[in-house]
Tab-separated table of C-alpha atoms in Angstrom:
chain	number	residue	atom	x	y	z
A	1	UNK	CA	94.571	107.168	86.347
A	2	UNK	CA	97.246	104.464	86.522
A	3	UNK	CA	98.351	102.985	89.844
A	4	UNK	CA	101.666	104.850	89.504
A	5	UNK	CA	99.904	108.177	88.846
A	6	UNK	CA	97.624	107.588	91.827
A	7	UNK	CA	100.654	106.804	93.981
A	8	UNK	CA	102.602	109.915	92.926
A	9	UNK	CA	99.604	112.198	93.539
A	10	UNK	CA	98.950	110.662	96.976
A	11	UNK	CA	102.629	110.724	97.874
A	12	UNK	CA	102.831	114.428	97.013
A	13	UNK	CA	99.833	115.296	99.205
A	14	UNK	CA	101.122	113.256	102.133
A	15	UNK	CA	104.546	114.863	101.789
A	16	UNK	CA	103.141	118.412	101.839
A	17	UNK	CA	100.941	117.703	104.855
A	18	UNK	CA	103.239	115.492	106.885
A	19	UNK	CA	103.412	118.028	109.744
A	20	UNK	CA	99.771	117.124	110.437
A	21	UNK	CA	100.208	113.345	110.679
A	22	UNK	CA	103.885	112.459	111.179
A	23	UNK	CA	103.939	113.141	114.921
A	24	UNK	CA	103.124	111.445	118.227
A	25	UNK	CA	100.005	112.767	119.938
A	26	UNK	CA	101.274	111.925	123.450
A	27	UNK	CA	104.162	114.349	122.984
A	28	UNK	CA	101.947	117.444	123.160
A	29	UNK	CA	100.582	119.377	126.121
A	30	UNK	CA	98.754	121.774	123.771
A	31	UNK	CA	97.420	121.728	120.190
A	32	UNK	CA	100.597	122.060	118.051
A	33	UNK	CA	98.956	123.759	115.032
A	34	UNK	CA	98.134	127.397	115.781
A	35	UNK	CA	95.632	127.654	112.911
A	36	UNK	CA	93.638	124.680	114.267
A	37	UNK	CA	93.691	125.508	117.997
A	38	UNK	CA	90.313	127.269	118.200
A	39	UNK	CA	88.646	124.823	115.841
A	40	UNK	CA	89.786	121.795	117.854
A	41	UNK	CA	89.314	123.293	121.324
A	42	UNK	CA	85.729	124.251	120.482
A	43	UNK	CA	84.800	120.639	119.735
A	44	UNK	CA	82.995	118.698	122.456
A	45	UNK	CA	84.260	115.215	123.320
A	46	UNK	CA	81.150	113.718	121.693
A	47	UNK	CA	81.821	115.668	118.496
A	48	UNK	CA	85.409	114.375	118.434
A	49	UNK	CA	84.147	110.790	118.737
A	50	UNK	CA	81.504	111.287	116.027
A	51	UNK	CA	84.038	112.761	113.584
A	52	UNK	CA	86.576	110.048	114.362
A	53	UNK	CA	84.021	107.365	113.518
A	54	UNK	CA	83.213	108.777	110.068
A	55	UNK	CA	86.091	109.309	107.633
A	56	UNK	CA	83.961	111.256	105.146
A	57	UNK	CA	82.796	113.688	107.843
A	58	UNK	CA	86.411	114.032	108.939
A	59	UNK	CA	87.424	115.129	105.430
A	60	UNK	CA	84.505	117.561	105.263
A	61	UNK	CA	85.153	119.083	108.685
A	62	UNK	CA	88.818	119.872	107.977
A	63	UNK	CA	88.410	120.776	104.283
A	64	UNK	CA	88.382	124.503	105.116
A	65	UNK	CA	91.533	124.194	107.220
A	66	UNK	CA	93.774	121.720	105.364
A	67	UNK	CA	94.460	122.222	101.673
A	68	UNK	CA	93.429	119.710	98.992
A	69	UNK	CA	91.461	117.348	101.231
A	70	UNK	CA	88.891	116.837	98.470
A	71	UNK	CA	91.686	115.584	96.234
A	72	UNK	CA	93.018	113.388	99.065
A	73	UNK	CA	89.576	111.849	99.579
A	74	UNK	CA	89.254	111.125	95.850
A	75	UNK	CA	92.682	109.483	95.718
A	76	UNK	CA	91.681	107.213	98.605
A	77	UNK	CA	88.402	106.209	96.977
A	78	UNK	CA	88.791	102.696	95.594
A	79	UNK	CA	86.348	100.833	93.352
A	80	UNK	CA	84.360	98.075	95.008
A	81	UNK	CA	84.107	94.574	93.607
A	82	UNK	CA	80.789	93.687	91.986
A	83	UNK	CA	79.809	90.256	93.216
A	84	UNK	CA	76.947	88.013	94.204
A	85	UNK	CA	77.330	86.179	97.492
A	86	UNK	CA	77.160	82.394	97.581
A	87	UNK	CA	74.969	80.690	100.175
A	88	UNK	CA	76.917	78.231	102.306
A	89	UNK	CA	75.553	75.315	104.358
A	90	UNK	CA	75.388	75.860	108.105
A	91	UNK	CA	78.080	73.262	108.815
A	92	UNK	CA	80.675	75.254	106.891
A	93	UNK	CA	80.254	78.264	109.190
A	94	UNK	CA	80.615	76.245	112.412
A	95	UNK	CA	83.247	77.862	114.622
A	96	UNK	CA	83.346	81.121	112.632
A	97	UNK	CA	82.013	84.231	114.391
A	98	UNK	CA	79.275	86.138	112.579
A	99	UNK	CA	81.232	89.229	111.519
A	100	UNK	CA	84.206	87.110	110.417
A	101	UNK	CA	81.969	84.824	108.349
A	102	UNK	CA	80.454	87.850	106.580
A	103	UNK	CA	83.977	89.130	105.812
A	104	UNK	CA	84.933	85.732	104.422
A	105	UNK	CA	81.827	85.530	102.236
A	106	UNK	CA	82.508	88.976	100.759
A	107	UNK	CA	86.195	88.188	100.260
A	108	UNK	CA	85.528	84.851	98.531
A	109	UNK	CA	82.850	86.307	96.262
A	110	UNK	CA	85.278	89.062	95.177
A	111	UNK	CA	87.905	86.555	94.018
A	112	UNK	CA	88.297	85.436	90.397
A	113	UNK	CA	86.122	82.409	89.654
A	114	UNK	CA	88.719	79.702	89.122
A	115	UNK	CA	88.929	75.979	89.868
A	116	UNK	CA	92.735	76.146	90.113
A	117	UNK	CA	94.541	74.615	93.083
A	118	UNK	CA	94.622	77.100	95.968
A	119	UNK	CA	97.454	78.011	98.330
A	120	UNK	CA	96.017	79.556	101.503
A	121	UNK	CA	98.572	81.678	103.405
A	122	UNK	CA	98.474	82.267	107.190
A	123	UNK	CA	95.483	79.957	107.190
A	124	UNK	CA	94.600	79.571	110.861
A	125	UNK	CA	92.018	76.777	110.903
A	126	UNK	CA	91.511	77.125	107.155
A	127	UNK	CA	88.118	78.868	107.151
A	128	UNK	CA	88.908	80.643	103.861
A	129	UNK	CA	90.346	77.505	102.275
A	130	UNK	CA	87.297	75.421	103.225
A	131	UNK	CA	84.988	77.905	101.535
A	132	UNK	CA	87.129	77.839	98.376
A	133	UNK	CA	87.224	74.023	98.452
A	134	UNK	CA	83.432	73.964	98.832
A	135	UNK	CA	83.192	76.294	95.804
A	136	UNK	CA	85.091	73.821	93.642
A	137	UNK	CA	88.839	74.505	93.924
A	138	UNK	CA	90.538	71.312	92.732
A	139	UNK	CA	92.508	71.195	95.990
A	140	UNK	CA	93.528	73.569	98.770
A	141	UNK	CA	96.888	73.650	100.562
A	142	UNK	CA	96.749	75.672	103.783
A	143	UNK	CA	99.935	77.003	105.399
A	144	UNK	CA	99.834	77.866	109.109
A	145	UNK	CA	102.389	78.484	111.868
A	146	UNK	CA	100.531	76.849	114.788
A	147	UNK	CA	100.405	73.069	114.685
A	148	UNK	CA	97.280	72.983	116.877
A	149	UNK	CA	95.359	75.086	114.335
A	150	UNK	CA	96.555	72.820	111.526
A	151	UNK	CA	95.252	69.799	113.421
A	152	UNK	CA	91.885	71.428	114.188
A	153	UNK	CA	91.544	72.514	110.561
A	154	UNK	CA	92.444	69.062	109.231
A	155	UNK	CA	89.858	67.466	111.515
A	156	UNK	CA	87.133	69.799	110.168
A	157	UNK	CA	88.180	69.110	106.577
A	158	UNK	CA	87.940	65.341	107.080
A	159	UNK	CA	84.514	65.634	108.703
A	160	UNK	CA	83.281	67.838	105.856
A	161	UNK	CA	84.813	65.757	103.040
A	162	UNK	CA	86.731	68.613	101.448
A	163	UNK	CA	89.851	68.233	99.257
A	164	UNK	CA	92.286	70.159	101.439
A	165	UNK	CA	95.416	69.617	103.532
A	166	UNK	CA	97.575	71.620	105.943
A	167	UNK	CA	101.304	72.249	106.340
A	168	UNK	CA	102.818	73.712	109.481
A	169	UNK	CA	105.524	76.255	108.672
A	170	UNK	CA	107.213	79.360	110.006
A	171	UNK	CA	107.025	81.278	106.744
A	172	UNK	CA	109.598	83.857	107.866
A	173	UNK	CA	112.262	81.235	108.617
A	174	UNK	CA	111.533	77.967	106.808
A	175	UNK	CA	112.182	77.124	103.163
A	176	UNK	CA	108.772	77.846	101.637
A	177	UNK	CA	109.651	77.739	97.928
A	178	UNK	CA	108.173	74.214	97.706
A	179	UNK	CA	104.677	75.554	98.403
A	180	UNK	CA	104.509	77.727	95.275
A	181	UNK	CA	104.104	76.785	91.625
A	182	UNK	CA	102.779	78.456	88.493
A	183	UNK	CA	99.424	76.696	88.209
A	184	UNK	CA	97.749	77.896	91.381
A	185	UNK	CA	95.750	80.677	93.008
A	186	UNK	CA	97.560	82.061	96.078
A	187	UNK	CA	95.233	83.727	98.608
A	188	UNK	CA	95.572	85.461	101.975
A	189	UNK	CA	92.993	87.311	104.056
A	190	UNK	CA	94.402	89.809	106.574
A	191	UNK	CA	97.961	88.509	106.547
A	192	UNK	CA	100.174	90.825	108.607
A	193	UNK	CA	103.150	92.938	107.505
A	194	UNK	CA	106.198	90.824	106.788
A	195	UNK	CA	103.991	87.738	106.339
A	196	UNK	CA	102.136	89.126	103.332
A	197	UNK	CA	105.337	90.680	101.941
A	198	UNK	CA	107.009	87.241	102.012
A	199	UNK	CA	103.889	85.791	100.381
A	200	UNK	CA	104.055	88.381	97.572
A	201	UNK	CA	107.763	87.872	96.919
A	202	UNK	CA	107.581	84.077	96.822
A	203	UNK	CA	104.389	83.953	94.767
A	204	UNK	CA	105.705	86.393	92.162
A	205	UNK	CA	109.082	84.620	92.055
A	206	UNK	CA	107.265	81.367	91.223
A	207	UNK	CA	105.093	83.213	88.661
A	208	UNK	CA	101.918	82.023	90.392
A	209	UNK	CA	99.084	82.711	87.928
A	210	UNK	CA	96.646	84.340	90.377
A	211	UNK	CA	97.493	86.231	93.564
A	212	UNK	CA	94.658	87.633	95.706
A	213	UNK	CA	95.187	89.064	99.166
A	214	UNK	CA	94.055	91.611	101.721
A	215	UNK	CA	96.959	93.099	103.705
A	216	UNK	CA	96.803	94.001	107.395
A	217	UNK	CA	98.989	95.271	110.272
A	218	UNK	CA	101.667	96.659	107.966
A	219	UNK	CA	104.208	97.188	110.767
A	220	UNK	CA	104.343	93.620	112.098
A	221	UNK	CA	107.406	91.442	111.350
A	222	UNK	CA	109.181	94.376	109.681
A	223	UNK	CA	112.036	96.776	110.465
A	224	UNK	CA	111.066	100.042	112.178
A	225	UNK	CA	112.198	102.035	109.122
A	226	UNK	CA	109.804	101.168	106.302
A	227	UNK	CA	111.457	99.654	103.221
A	228	UNK	CA	109.471	100.378	100.057
A	229	UNK	CA	108.809	97.350	97.856
A	230	UNK	CA	108.315	98.963	94.432
A	231	UNK	CA	110.791	101.051	92.465
A	232	UNK	CA	108.164	103.806	92.295
A	233	UNK	CA	107.779	103.986	96.088
A	234	UNK	CA	111.550	103.925	96.558
A	235	UNK	CA	111.581	107.367	94.886
A	236	UNK	CA	109.360	108.812	97.642
A	237	UNK	CA	110.764	111.325	100.099
A	238	UNK	CA	108.531	109.992	102.876
A	239	UNK	CA	110.425	108.189	105.618
A	240	UNK	CA	107.867	106.023	107.367
A	241	UNK	CA	108.330	104.240	110.696
A	242	UNK	CA	106.182	101.806	112.662
A	243	UNK	CA	104.390	104.781	114.236
A	244	UNK	CA	103.248	105.919	110.777
A	245	UNK	CA	102.310	102.416	109.645
A	246	UNK	CA	100.155	101.969	112.762
A	247	UNK	CA	98.274	105.129	111.771
A	248	UNK	CA	96.951	103.203	108.759
A	249	UNK	CA	95.173	100.822	111.167
A	250	UNK	CA	93.449	103.438	113.318
A	251	UNK	CA	90.154	103.438	111.472
A	252	UNK	CA	88.171	100.903	113.445
A	253	UNK	CA	84.639	99.610	113.731
A	254	UNK	CA	83.013	101.343	116.719
A	255	UNK	CA	83.889	99.501	119.927
A	256	UNK	CA	81.266	98.639	122.571
A	257	UNK	CA	80.752	101.469	125.078
A	258	UNK	CA	82.243	99.355	127.882
A	259	UNK	CA	85.529	99.025	125.961
A	260	UNK	CA	85.490	102.735	125.099
A	261	UNK	CA	85.126	103.569	128.796
A	262	UNK	CA	88.118	101.369	129.696
A	263	UNK	CA	90.160	102.903	126.862
A	264	UNK	CA	89.310	106.421	128.121
A	265	UNK	CA	90.402	105.550	131.660
A	266	UNK	CA	93.585	103.899	130.392
A	267	UNK	CA	94.654	106.948	128.386
A	268	UNK	CA	93.898	109.353	131.223
A	269	UNK	CA	95.858	107.250	133.700
A	270	UNK	CA	98.828	106.709	131.403
A	271	UNK	CA	99.039	110.433	130.683
A	272	UNK	CA	98.528	111.262	134.355
A	273	UNK	CA	101.355	108.924	135.338
A	274	UNK	CA	103.519	110.465	132.610
A	275	UNK	CA	102.967	113.914	134.166
A	276	UNK	CA	103.911	112.492	137.576
A	277	UNK	CA	107.025	110.840	136.142
A	278	UNK	CA	108.092	114.095	134.487
A	279	UNK	CA	107.700	115.985	137.777
A	280	UNK	CA	109.955	113.465	139.523
A	281	UNK	CA	112.638	113.018	136.842
A	282	UNK	CA	112.611	116.455	135.217
A	283	UNK	CA	112.396	114.801	131.797
A	284	UNK	CA	109.995	116.416	129.328
A	285	UNK	CA	109.432	113.720	126.682
A	286	UNK	CA	106.709	111.074	126.852
A	287	UNK	CA	107.802	107.598	127.950
A	288	UNK	CA	105.416	104.678	127.443
A	289	UNK	CA	104.768	101.983	130.010
A	290	UNK	CA	104.106	98.347	129.013
A	291	UNK	CA	100.734	96.905	128.046
A	292	UNK	CA	98.836	95.459	130.974
A	293	UNK	CA	95.681	93.464	131.712
A	294	UNK	CA	92.736	95.863	131.456
A	295	UNK	CA	91.496	94.754	134.891
A	296	UNK	CA	94.004	97.181	136.450
A	297	UNK	CA	91.890	100.092	135.187
A	298	UNK	CA	88.990	99.072	137.420
A	299	UNK	CA	91.219	99.658	140.453
A	300	UNK	CA	92.522	103.116	141.472
A	301	UNK	CA	94.760	105.636	139.714
A	302	UNK	CA	97.114	105.451	142.703
A	303	UNK	CA	97.546	101.678	142.342
A	304	UNK	CA	98.142	102.046	138.593
A	305	UNK	CA	100.878	104.621	139.299
A	306	UNK	CA	102.464	102.203	141.763
A	307	UNK	CA	102.520	99.464	139.118
A	308	UNK	CA	103.849	101.802	136.400
A	309	UNK	CA	106.516	103.250	138.727
A	310	UNK	CA	107.741	99.735	139.486
A	311	UNK	CA	108.019	99.032	135.750
A	312	UNK	CA	110.077	102.215	135.315
A	313	UNK	CA	112.096	101.710	138.539
A	314	UNK	CA	110.766	105.023	139.827
A	315	UNK	CA	110.245	105.967	143.489
A	316	UNK	CA	107.069	108.009	144.066
A	317	UNK	CA	107.158	110.513	146.968
A	318	UNK	CA	104.766	109.635	149.797
A	319	UNK	CA	103.093	113.049	149.773
A	320	UNK	CA	102.134	112.838	146.083
A	321	UNK	CA	98.807	114.494	145.214
A	322	UNK	CA	97.359	111.821	142.929
A	323	UNK	CA	94.203	113.818	142.157
A	324	UNK	CA	96.375	116.620	140.753
A	325	UNK	CA	98.100	114.283	138.290
A	326	UNK	CA	94.862	112.515	137.389
A	327	UNK	CA	93.404	115.928	136.470
A	328	UNK	CA	96.470	116.651	134.337
A	329	UNK	CA	96.003	113.282	132.637
A	330	UNK	CA	92.341	114.004	131.927
A	331	UNK	CA	93.215	117.407	130.417
A	332	UNK	CA	96.018	115.910	128.331
A	333	UNK	CA	93.697	113.215	127.000
A	334	UNK	CA	91.521	115.954	125.525
A	335	UNK	CA	94.594	117.326	123.734
A	336	UNK	CA	95.695	113.845	122.639
A	337	UNK	CA	92.245	113.039	121.224
A	338	UNK	CA	92.221	116.239	119.179
A	339	UNK	CA	95.765	115.766	117.862
A	340	UNK	CA	94.836	112.198	116.905
A	341	UNK	CA	91.723	113.490	115.155
A	342	UNK	CA	93.900	115.569	112.814
A	343	UNK	CA	96.287	112.652	112.254
A	344	UNK	CA	93.311	110.416	111.447
A	345	UNK	CA	92.410	112.620	108.478
A	346	UNK	CA	95.374	110.894	106.795
A	347	UNK	CA	95.001	107.322	108.100
A	348	UNK	CA	93.276	105.918	105.003
A	349	UNK	CA	95.734	107.796	102.763
A	350	UNK	CA	98.673	106.076	104.486
A	351	UNK	CA	97.015	102.692	104.009
A	352	UNK	CA	96.271	103.327	100.317
A	353	UNK	CA	99.895	104.516	99.850
A	354	UNK	CA	101.138	101.228	101.355
A	355	UNK	CA	98.721	99.154	99.273
A	356	UNK	CA	99.751	100.935	96.070
A	357	UNK	CA	103.404	100.204	96.872
A	358	UNK	CA	102.492	96.509	96.989
A	359	UNK	CA	100.402	96.680	93.822
A	360	UNK	CA	103.198	98.465	91.939
A	361	UNK	CA	105.690	95.847	93.127
A	362	UNK	CA	103.546	93.108	91.570
A	363	UNK	CA	103.221	95.143	88.371
A	364	UNK	CA	107.028	95.214	88.196
A	365	UNK	CA	107.010	91.423	88.300
A	366	UNK	CA	104.827	91.306	85.190
A	367	UNK	CA	101.369	91.043	86.765
A	368	UNK	CA	98.169	92.790	85.787
A	369	UNK	CA	97.028	94.335	89.049
A	370	UNK	CA	93.846	95.933	90.362
A	371	UNK	CA	93.115	97.363	93.804
A	372	UNK	CA	89.534	97.247	95.095
A	373	UNK	CA	87.462	97.035	98.251
A	374	UNK	CA	85.753	93.715	98.946
A	375	UNK	CA	83.339	94.717	101.726
A	376	UNK	CA	81.856	97.702	103.554
A	377	UNK	CA	83.993	99.425	106.183
A	378	UNK	CA	81.375	98.614	108.826
A	379	UNK	CA	82.313	94.953	108.418
A	380	UNK	CA	86.060	95.674	108.583
A	381	UNK	CA	88.063	98.824	107.752
A	382	UNK	CA	90.796	96.468	106.438
A	383	UNK	CA	88.692	95.956	103.331
A	384	UNK	CA	91.252	96.422	100.541
A	385	UNK	CA	91.853	93.575	98.091
A	386	UNK	CA	94.831	93.348	95.735
A	387	UNK	CA	94.130	91.162	92.695
A	388	UNK	CA	97.041	90.155	90.452
A	389	UNK	CA	97.201	87.767	87.509
A	390	UNK	CA	99.819	86.784	84.971
A	391	UNK	CA	99.367	84.953	81.664
């Protein structure tokens, strides 16, 4: 199956099932799909969590209720890269957290074995670039927005004797054409939205020989209405927004139980406050309140409502029964979790759709392109690697 054929098949399935995923869970006070109400309401909270943490089980559970899920699962199955990991000296991993270092090792070992000069995009302190320099890249040029990270990275490079240098740049605003040339390998690990799209456009414009990157956070630094990159994707009838692009990121490595407990409280309180706000204003649609330091959720629901009301310039009646609205919030969280569970059936499909759009764009520019996974999902669910080369 070609990348275009895979895209068209996935696009068709997403289009037919968009009533299951193209919605906002907070908007509902009850399960919106009549045929799934009993199935979802009969799930315990623990069963919801277990299904949400295992994409394969999620496909299996809903396969009798949603058509063609087997086909969807197959279309989202990507080949993995066959590679042998390199052992690195301890000093190279200094300052890199364990899980991140494992991601980097898998990513580097999945890249084409080339000694070409490397351009490292959105480099941070240059962890990826240092590993490539250690492996024999003739030189590495690392591009990073924050000057402090450039300076820290350059200090490490000098101490470690690696052939590598940094440039500070705002890649969305500055003239970056000077960074790209034909004889190089352009790399990026987990570059966000508009940052990796700019990287792709500039690298392909310069006819860079090798482009290897793992995209992330597809909605960041982009317009709310998604603009397809490839001519193939521009033919799609799907109209994606930031809400839909965020769905692609909702497969996560299981969080520590402490963080899960805070998240549970936060959702219950936000939904409880929303019920209180609706009772005061008469409005029926969900209105979000700003992000806040998680410490507030170790206080009381009443104090949270006071903070949220201030943010929404809302006056709460003195005789408000806070326990009533907290109970409503707790009940609505159960609904929200189950609506999200159905949406999450399609989260990987949205991500693969977005990745294929990028791969097809590079094909249009004359590149040979493959799409693979470079590590296990347990290490990071953002494990897709786009490899492109031109000769």
